[in-house]
Coordinates of C-alpha atoms in Angstrom, one line a residue:
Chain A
X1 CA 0.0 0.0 0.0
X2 CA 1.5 3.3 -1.0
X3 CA 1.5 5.9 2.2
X4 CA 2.4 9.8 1.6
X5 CA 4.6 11.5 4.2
X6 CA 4.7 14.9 5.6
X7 CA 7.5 15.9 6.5
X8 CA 9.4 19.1 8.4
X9 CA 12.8 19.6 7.8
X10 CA 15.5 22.1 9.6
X11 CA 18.7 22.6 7.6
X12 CA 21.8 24.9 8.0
X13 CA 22.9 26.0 4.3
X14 CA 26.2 26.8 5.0
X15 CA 27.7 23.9 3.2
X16 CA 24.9 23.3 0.7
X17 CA 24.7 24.4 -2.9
X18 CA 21.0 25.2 -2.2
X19 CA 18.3 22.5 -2.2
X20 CA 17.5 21.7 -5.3
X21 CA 19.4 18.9 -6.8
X22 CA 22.5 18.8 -9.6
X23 CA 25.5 17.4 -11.1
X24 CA 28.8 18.1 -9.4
X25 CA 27.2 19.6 -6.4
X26 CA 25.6 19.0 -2.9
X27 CA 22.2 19.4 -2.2
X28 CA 20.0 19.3 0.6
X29 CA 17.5 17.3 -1.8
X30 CA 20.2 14.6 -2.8
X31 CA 21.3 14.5 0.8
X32 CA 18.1 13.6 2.3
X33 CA 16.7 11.8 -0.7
X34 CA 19.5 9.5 0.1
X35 CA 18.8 8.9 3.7
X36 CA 15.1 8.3 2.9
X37 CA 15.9 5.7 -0.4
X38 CA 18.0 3.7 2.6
X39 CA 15.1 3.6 5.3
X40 CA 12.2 3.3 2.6
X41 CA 14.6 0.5 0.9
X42 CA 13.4 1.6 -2.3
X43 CA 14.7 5.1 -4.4
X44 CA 12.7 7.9 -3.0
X45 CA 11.7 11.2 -4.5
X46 CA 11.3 14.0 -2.6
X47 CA 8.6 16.4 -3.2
X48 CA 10.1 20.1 -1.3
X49 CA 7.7 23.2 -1.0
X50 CA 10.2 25.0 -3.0
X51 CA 14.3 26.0 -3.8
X52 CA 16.3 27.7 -1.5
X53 CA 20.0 29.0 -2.6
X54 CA 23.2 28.3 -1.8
X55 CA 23.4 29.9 1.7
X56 CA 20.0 30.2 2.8
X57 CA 18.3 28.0 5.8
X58 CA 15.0 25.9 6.5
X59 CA 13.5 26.2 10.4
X60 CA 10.6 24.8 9.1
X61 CA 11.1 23.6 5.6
X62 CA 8.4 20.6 4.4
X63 CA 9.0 18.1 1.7
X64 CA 6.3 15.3 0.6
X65 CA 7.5 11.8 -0.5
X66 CA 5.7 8.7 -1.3
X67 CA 7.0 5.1 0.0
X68 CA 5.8 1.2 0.0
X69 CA 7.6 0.9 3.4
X70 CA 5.5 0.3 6.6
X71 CA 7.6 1.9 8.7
X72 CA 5.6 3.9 11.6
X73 CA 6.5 7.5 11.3
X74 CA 8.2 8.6 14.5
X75 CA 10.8 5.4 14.0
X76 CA 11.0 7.3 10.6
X77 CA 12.2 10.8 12.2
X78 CA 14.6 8.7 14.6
X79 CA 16.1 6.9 11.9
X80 CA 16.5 9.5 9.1
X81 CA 18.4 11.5 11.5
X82 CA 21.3 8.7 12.4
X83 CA 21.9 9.1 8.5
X84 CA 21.6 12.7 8.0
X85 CA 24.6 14.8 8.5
X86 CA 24.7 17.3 11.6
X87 CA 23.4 20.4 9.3
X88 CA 20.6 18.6 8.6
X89 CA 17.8 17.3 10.8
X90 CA 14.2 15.9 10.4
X91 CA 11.8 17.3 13.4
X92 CA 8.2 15.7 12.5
X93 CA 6.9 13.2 10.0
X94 CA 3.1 12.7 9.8
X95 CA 1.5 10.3 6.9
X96 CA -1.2 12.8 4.8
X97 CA -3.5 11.8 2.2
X98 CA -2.4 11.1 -1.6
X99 CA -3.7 14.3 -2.5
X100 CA -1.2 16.4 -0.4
X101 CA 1.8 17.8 -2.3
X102 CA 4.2 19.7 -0.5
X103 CA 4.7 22.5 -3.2
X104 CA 1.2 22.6 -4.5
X105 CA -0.8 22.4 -1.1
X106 CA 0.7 25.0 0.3
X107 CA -1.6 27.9 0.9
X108 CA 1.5 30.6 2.3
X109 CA 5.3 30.6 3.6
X110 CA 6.8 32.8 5.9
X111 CA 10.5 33.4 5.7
X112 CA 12.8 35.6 8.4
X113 CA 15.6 37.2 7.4
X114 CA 18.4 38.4 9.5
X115 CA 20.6 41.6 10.3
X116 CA 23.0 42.5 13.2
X117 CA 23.5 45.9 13.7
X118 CA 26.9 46.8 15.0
X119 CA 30.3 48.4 13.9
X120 CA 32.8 44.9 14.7
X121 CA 32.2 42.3 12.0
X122 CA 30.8 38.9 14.6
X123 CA 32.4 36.0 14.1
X124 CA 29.6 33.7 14.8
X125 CA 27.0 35.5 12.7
X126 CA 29.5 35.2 9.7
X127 CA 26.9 32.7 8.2
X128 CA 23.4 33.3 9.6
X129 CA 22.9 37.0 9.5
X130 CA 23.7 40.2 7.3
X131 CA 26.3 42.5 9.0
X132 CA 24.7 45.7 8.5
X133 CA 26.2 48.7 9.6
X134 CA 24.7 51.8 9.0
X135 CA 22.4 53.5 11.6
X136 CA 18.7 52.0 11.8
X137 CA 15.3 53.4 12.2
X138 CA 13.2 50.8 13.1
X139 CA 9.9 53.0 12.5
X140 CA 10.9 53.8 9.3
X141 CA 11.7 50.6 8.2
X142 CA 8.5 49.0 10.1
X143 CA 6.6 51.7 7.9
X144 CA 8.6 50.7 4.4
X145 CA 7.3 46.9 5.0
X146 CA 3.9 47.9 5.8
X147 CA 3.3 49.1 2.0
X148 CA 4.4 46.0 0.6
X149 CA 1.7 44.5 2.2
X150 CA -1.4 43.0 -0.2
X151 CA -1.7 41.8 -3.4
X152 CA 0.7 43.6 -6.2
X153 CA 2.0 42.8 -9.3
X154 CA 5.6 42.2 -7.8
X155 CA 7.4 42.2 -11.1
X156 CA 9.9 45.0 -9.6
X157 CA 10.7 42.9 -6.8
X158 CA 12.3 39.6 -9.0
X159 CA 15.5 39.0 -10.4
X160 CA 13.7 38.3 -13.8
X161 CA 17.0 37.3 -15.8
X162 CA 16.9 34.1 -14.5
X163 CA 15.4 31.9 -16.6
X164 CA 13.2 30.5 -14.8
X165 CA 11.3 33.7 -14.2
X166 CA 9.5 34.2 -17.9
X167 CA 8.0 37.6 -18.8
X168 CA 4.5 35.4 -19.3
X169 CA 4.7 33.8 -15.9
X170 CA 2.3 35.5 -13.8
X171 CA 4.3 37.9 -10.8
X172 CA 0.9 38.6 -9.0
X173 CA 1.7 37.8 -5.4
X174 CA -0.2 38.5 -2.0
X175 CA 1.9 39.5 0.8
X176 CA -0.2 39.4 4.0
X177 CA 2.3 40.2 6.6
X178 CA 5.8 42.2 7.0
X179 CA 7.9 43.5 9.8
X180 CA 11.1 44.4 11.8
X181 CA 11.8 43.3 15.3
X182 CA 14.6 44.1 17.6
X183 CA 16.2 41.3 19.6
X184 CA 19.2 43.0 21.1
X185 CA 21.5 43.9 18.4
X186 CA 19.8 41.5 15.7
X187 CA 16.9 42.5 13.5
X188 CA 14.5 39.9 12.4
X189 CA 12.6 40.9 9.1
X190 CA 9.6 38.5 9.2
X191 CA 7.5 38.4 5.6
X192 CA 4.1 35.7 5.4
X193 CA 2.8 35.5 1.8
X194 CA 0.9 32.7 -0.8
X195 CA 4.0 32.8 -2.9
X196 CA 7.6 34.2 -3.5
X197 CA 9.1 35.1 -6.4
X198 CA 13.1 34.2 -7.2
X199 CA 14.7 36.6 -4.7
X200 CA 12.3 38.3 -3.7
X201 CA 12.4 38.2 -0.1
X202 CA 16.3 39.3 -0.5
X203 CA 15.0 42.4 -2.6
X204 CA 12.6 43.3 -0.4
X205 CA 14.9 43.5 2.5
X206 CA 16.9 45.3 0.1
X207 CA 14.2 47.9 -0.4
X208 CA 13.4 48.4 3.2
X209 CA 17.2 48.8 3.6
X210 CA 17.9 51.0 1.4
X211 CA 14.9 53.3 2.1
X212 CA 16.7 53.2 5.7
X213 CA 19.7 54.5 3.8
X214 CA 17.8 57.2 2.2
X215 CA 18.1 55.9 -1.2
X216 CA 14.6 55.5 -1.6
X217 CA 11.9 57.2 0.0
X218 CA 9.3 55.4 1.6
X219 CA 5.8 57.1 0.2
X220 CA 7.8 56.4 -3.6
X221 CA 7.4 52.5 -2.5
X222 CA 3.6 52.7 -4.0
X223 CA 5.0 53.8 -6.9
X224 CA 8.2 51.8 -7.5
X225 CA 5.6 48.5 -7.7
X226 CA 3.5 49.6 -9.5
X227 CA 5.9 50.7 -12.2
X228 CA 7.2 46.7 -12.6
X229 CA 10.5 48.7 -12.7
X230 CA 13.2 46.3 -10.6
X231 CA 16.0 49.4 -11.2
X232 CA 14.3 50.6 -8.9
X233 CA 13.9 48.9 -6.4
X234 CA 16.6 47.7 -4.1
X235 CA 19.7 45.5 -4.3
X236 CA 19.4 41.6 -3.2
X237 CA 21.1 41.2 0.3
X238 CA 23.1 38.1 0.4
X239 CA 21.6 34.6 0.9
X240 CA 23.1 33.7 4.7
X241 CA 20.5 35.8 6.7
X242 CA 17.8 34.0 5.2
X243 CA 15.7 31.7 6.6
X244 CA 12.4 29.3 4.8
X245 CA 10.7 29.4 8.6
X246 CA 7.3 28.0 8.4
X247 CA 5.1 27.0 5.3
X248 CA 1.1 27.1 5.6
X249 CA -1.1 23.8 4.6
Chain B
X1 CA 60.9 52.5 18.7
X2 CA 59.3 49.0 19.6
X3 CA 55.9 49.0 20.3
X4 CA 53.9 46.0 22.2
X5 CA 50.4 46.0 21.1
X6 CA 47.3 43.9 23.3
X7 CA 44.9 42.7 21.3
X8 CA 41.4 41.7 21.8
X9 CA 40.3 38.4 19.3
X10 CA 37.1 36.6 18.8
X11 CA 37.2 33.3 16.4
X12 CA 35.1 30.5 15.5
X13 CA 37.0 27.6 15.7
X14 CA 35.2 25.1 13.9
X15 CA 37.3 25.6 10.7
X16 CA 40.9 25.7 12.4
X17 CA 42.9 22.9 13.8
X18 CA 43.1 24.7 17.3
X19 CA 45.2 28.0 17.7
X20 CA 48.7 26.5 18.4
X21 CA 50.6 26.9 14.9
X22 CA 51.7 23.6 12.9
X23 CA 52.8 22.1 10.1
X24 CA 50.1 20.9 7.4
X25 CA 47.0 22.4 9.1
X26 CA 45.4 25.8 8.9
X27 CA 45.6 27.1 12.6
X28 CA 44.1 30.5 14.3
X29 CA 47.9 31.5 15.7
X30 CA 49.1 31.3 11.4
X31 CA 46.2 33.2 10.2
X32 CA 46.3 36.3 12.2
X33 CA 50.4 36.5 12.5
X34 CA 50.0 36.5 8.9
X35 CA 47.5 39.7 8.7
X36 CA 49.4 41.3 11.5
X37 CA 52.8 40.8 9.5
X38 CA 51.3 42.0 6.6
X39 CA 50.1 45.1 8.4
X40 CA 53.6 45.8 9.9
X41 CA 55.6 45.2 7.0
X42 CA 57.6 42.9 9.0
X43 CA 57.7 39.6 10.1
X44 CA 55.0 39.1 13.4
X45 CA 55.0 36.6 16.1
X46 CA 51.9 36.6 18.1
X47 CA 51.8 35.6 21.7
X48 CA 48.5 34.1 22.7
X49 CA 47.0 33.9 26.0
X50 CA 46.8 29.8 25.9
X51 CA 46.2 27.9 23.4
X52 CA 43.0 26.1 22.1
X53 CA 41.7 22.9 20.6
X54 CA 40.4 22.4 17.4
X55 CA 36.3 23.5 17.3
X56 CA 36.9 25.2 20.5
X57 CA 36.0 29.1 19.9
X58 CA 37.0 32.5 21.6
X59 CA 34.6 35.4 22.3
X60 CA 38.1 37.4 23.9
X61 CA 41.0 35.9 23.4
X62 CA 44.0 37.8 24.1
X63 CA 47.4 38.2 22.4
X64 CA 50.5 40.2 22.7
X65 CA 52.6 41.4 19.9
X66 CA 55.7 43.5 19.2
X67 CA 56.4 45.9 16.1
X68 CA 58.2 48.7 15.1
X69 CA 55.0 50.1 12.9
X70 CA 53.7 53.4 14.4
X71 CA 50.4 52.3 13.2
X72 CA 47.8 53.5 15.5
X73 CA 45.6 51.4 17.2
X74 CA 42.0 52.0 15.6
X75 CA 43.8 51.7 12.0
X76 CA 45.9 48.4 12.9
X77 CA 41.8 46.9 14.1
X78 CA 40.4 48.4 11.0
X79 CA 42.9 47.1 8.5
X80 CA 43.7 43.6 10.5
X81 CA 39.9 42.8 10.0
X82 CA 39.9 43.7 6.1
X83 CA 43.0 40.6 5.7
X84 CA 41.5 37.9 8.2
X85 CA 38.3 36.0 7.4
X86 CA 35.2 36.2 7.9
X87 CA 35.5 33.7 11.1
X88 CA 38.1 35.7 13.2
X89 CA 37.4 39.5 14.1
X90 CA 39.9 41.6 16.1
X91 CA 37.9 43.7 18.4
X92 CA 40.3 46.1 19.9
X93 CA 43.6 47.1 20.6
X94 CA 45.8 49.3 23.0
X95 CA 49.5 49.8 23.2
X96 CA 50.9 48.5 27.0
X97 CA 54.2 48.4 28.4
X98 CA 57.1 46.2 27.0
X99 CA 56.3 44.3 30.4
X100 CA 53.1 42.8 29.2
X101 CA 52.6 39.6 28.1
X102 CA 49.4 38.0 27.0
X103 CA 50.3 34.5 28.7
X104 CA 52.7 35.7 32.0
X105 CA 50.3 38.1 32.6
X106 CA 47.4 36.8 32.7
X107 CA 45.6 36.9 36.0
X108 CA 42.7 34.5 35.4
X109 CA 40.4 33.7 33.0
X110 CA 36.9 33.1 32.5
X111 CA 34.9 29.9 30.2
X112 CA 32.0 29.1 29.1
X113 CA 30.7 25.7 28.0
X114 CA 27.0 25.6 26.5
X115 CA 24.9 22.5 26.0
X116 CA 21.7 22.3 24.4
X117 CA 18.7 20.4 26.1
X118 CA 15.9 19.2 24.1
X119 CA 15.3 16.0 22.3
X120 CA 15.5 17.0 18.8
X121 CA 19.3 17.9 17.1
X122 CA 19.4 21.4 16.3
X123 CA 21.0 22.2 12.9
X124 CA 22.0 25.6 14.3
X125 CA 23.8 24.6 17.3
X126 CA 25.7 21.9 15.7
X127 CA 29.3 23.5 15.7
X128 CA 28.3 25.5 18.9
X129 CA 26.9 23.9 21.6
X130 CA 27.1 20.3 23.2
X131 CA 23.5 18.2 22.2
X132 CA 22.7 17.2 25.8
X133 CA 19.6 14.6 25.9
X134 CA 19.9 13.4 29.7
X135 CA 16.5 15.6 32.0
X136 CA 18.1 18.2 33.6
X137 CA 18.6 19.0 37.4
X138 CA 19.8 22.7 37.3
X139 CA 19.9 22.6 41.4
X140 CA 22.1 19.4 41.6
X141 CA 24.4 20.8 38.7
X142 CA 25.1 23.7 40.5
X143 CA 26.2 22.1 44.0
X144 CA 28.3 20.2 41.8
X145 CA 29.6 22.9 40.4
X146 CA 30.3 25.2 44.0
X147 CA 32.3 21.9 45.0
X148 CA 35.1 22.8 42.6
X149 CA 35.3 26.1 43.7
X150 CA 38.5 26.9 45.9
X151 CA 42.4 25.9 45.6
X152 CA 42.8 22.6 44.8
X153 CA 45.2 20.1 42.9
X154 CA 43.4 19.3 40.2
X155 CA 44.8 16.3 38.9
X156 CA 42.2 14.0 38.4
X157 CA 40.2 17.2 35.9
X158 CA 43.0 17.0 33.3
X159 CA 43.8 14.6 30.5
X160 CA 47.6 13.8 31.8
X161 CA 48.4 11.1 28.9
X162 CA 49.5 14.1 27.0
X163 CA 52.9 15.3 26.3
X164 CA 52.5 18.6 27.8
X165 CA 51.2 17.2 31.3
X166 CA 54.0 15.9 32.8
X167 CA 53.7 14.1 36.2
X168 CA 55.9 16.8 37.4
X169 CA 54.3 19.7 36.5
X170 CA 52.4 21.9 39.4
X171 CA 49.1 20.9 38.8
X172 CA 47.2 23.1 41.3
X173 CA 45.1 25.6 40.7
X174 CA 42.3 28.1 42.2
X175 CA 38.8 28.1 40.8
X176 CA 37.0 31.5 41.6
X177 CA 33.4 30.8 40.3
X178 CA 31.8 27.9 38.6
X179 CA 27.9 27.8 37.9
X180 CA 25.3 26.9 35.1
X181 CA 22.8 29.1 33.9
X182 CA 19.5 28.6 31.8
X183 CA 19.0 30.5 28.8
X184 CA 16.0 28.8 27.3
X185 CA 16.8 25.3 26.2
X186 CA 20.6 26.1 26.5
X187 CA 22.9 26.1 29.3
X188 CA 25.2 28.2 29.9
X189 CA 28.4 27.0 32.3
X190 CA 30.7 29.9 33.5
X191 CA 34.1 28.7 34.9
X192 CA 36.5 31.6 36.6
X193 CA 40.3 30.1 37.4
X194 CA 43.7 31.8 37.8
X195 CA 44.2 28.4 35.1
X196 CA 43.4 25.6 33.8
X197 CA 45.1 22.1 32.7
X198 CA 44.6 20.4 29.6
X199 CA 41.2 19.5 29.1
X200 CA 40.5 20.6 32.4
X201 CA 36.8 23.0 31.1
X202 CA 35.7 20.0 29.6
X203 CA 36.3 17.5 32.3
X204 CA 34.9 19.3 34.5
X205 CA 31.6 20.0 32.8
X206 CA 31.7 16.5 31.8
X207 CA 31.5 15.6 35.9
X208 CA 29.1 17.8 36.4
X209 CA 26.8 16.3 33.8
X210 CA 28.2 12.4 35.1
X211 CA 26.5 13.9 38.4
X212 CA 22.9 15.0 37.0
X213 CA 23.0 11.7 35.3
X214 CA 23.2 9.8 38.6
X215 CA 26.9 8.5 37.7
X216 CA 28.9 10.1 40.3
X217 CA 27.3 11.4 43.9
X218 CA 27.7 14.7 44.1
X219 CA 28.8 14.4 48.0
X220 CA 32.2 12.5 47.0
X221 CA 32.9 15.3 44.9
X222 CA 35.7 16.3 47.4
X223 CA 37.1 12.9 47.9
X224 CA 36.9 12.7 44.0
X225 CA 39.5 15.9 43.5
X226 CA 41.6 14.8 46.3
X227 CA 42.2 11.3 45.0
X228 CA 43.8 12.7 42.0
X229 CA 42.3 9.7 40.0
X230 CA 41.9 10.8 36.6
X231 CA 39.3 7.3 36.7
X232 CA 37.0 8.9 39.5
X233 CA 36.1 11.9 36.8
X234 CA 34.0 12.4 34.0
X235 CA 34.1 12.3 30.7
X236 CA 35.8 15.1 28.1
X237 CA 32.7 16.9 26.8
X238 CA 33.1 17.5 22.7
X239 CA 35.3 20.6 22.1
X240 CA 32.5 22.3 20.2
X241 CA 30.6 23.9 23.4
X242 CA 34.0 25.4 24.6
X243 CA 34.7 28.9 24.3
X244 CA 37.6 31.5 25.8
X245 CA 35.6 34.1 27.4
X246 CA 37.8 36.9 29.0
X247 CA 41.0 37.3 30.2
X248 CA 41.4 39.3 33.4
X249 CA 45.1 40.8 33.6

């Protein structure tokens, strides 16, 4: 009898060329495709809710796959994680209906990005947040993620020369929440929305940033998405502050 | 005119076979006496405060260093930080007195070790924190702890099969403070000593654990130090969780 997983998976992306599998490269989808093809004792194919870069991290990534093997589901989450590498570790694995599709069920995703705000570089943020050092205004940036909130054509907010991103595909997302928080010297960006699309989170970061910077101003943000216009708009931080942290079913 | 400069150092270790320079393996000591000779325009030798084992980390390590450069101090942090990578950041330095040394003058210094307690691995905390599965008794581990505090020789906390513990060596040594705090599911030991033996952090944190787990009664503690029986003692706890706090001169 076949039997569809659900499954939530944390990964650090430090020492991963992203998640989606390829020739020549590590992956967090070959790595853990591999660990499940040993337990399921058949090849596996993992279904994920979506790419992340090289770099970027999972709290709460999910990933469907479909298996013959009868094996009960929290001996499933003890077992993958003997066989997964230390970067990588399964937290929950429920069995869902053969409908359920991790990428195609999913109804939002939020993802956090960080920043730490001080003058000395931190050696232990190196990988998981963006050392960013010119003076914040938290209001004004709080007010700069506010107007990206709702449903836009978000053209201006994609890196569009990727291929994968085709001027027919549609760039109509809904963004339903965005915000700043302080924790001590770290800022936590925190952006809920049906859909992404390539880079955007990064960009939108970028925006609010550089509107901090006085780059851009804030009431032009209106303007600057609905003019599909991505030069301007701001640059794409880099991928090691970012974080996939919960997806919606 | 020779100068001797103190500098402040914090470094993630998990990339570096321990500070101590050697042949064939990329160490923290090599790293920054290269930037610093670079800087100088002369040849640099760095002298640390102690050394360090591979994965152990430093949030203030301290090393002393002659030059003749009349560089002055903010510059020598500013462009010392440009050269090294991403995973060691100098955070300050002052000129002292041809007297001061990093390792003779050191007056005591201050560790912490942090474990992690909760059943699932955390991706996150791999390289940085001890995954600690046993229930926790924070009350117990910290009479445990207060039993180490005071003068004592503390034979039976260090790892005397190596080299560089000889049976003659003076292997006494005052412990100031000692205690575990919680900082949501991670544990923070703090250990204050005029100095420490090989290994000795991590012995000691491993007894301390041996007690919570029932191994070792925490009222033969005493009898335990004074027997000098290396066997009596807990384990070595991974280097990972280790890190060089401050140095008091």
């Amino acid at each position: 009898m076949n039997r569809n997983l659900k499954v939530i998976l944390a990964y650090c992306g430090t020492n991963y060329h992203g998640y989606q599998k390829q020739a020549n490269a590590i992956t967090i989808q070959e790595t853990v495709e591999n660990a499940c093809s040993k337990i399921f004792n058949h090849k596996a194919w993992i279904h994920g809710v979506s790419r992340t870069d090289t770099g970027v991290h999972a709290r709460g990534y999910c990933f469907s796959v479909e298996t013959v093997s009868q094996i009960p589901c929290e001996n499933f989450v003890r077992a993958v994680n003997t066989l997964l590498p230390e970067d990588i570790a399964v937290l929950s694995c429920e069995e869902v209906s053969e409908d359920f599709h991790a990428r195609y069920s999913a109804q939002a995703k939020e993802y956090i990005y960080k920043i730490y705000c001080q003058r000395q570089r931190d050696p232990f943020l190196n990988n998981f947040a963006y050392h960013y050092t010119y003076p914040v205004n938290d209001e004004l940036m709080n007010s700069a993620c506010k107007k990206f909130i709702g449903t836009y054509d978000f053209y201006a907010l994609c890196n569009n020369y990727k291929a994968d991103i085709k001027k027919a595909e549609n760039t109509i997302r809904t963004i339903f929440d965005f915000n700043v928080k302080v924790y001590n010297n770290i800022r936590i960006f925190t952006v809920k929305g049906d859909g992404f699309l390539y880079n955007m989170v990064r960009i939108l970061v970028g925006t609010v940033l550089e509107v901090n910077e006085g780059k851009i101003d804030v009431n032009d943000l209106t303007d600057i998405i609905l003019s599909k216009d991505r030069s301007r708009t701001g640059r794409t931080v880099p991928p090691y502050g970012l974080y996939l942290n919960k997806v919606f079913y």
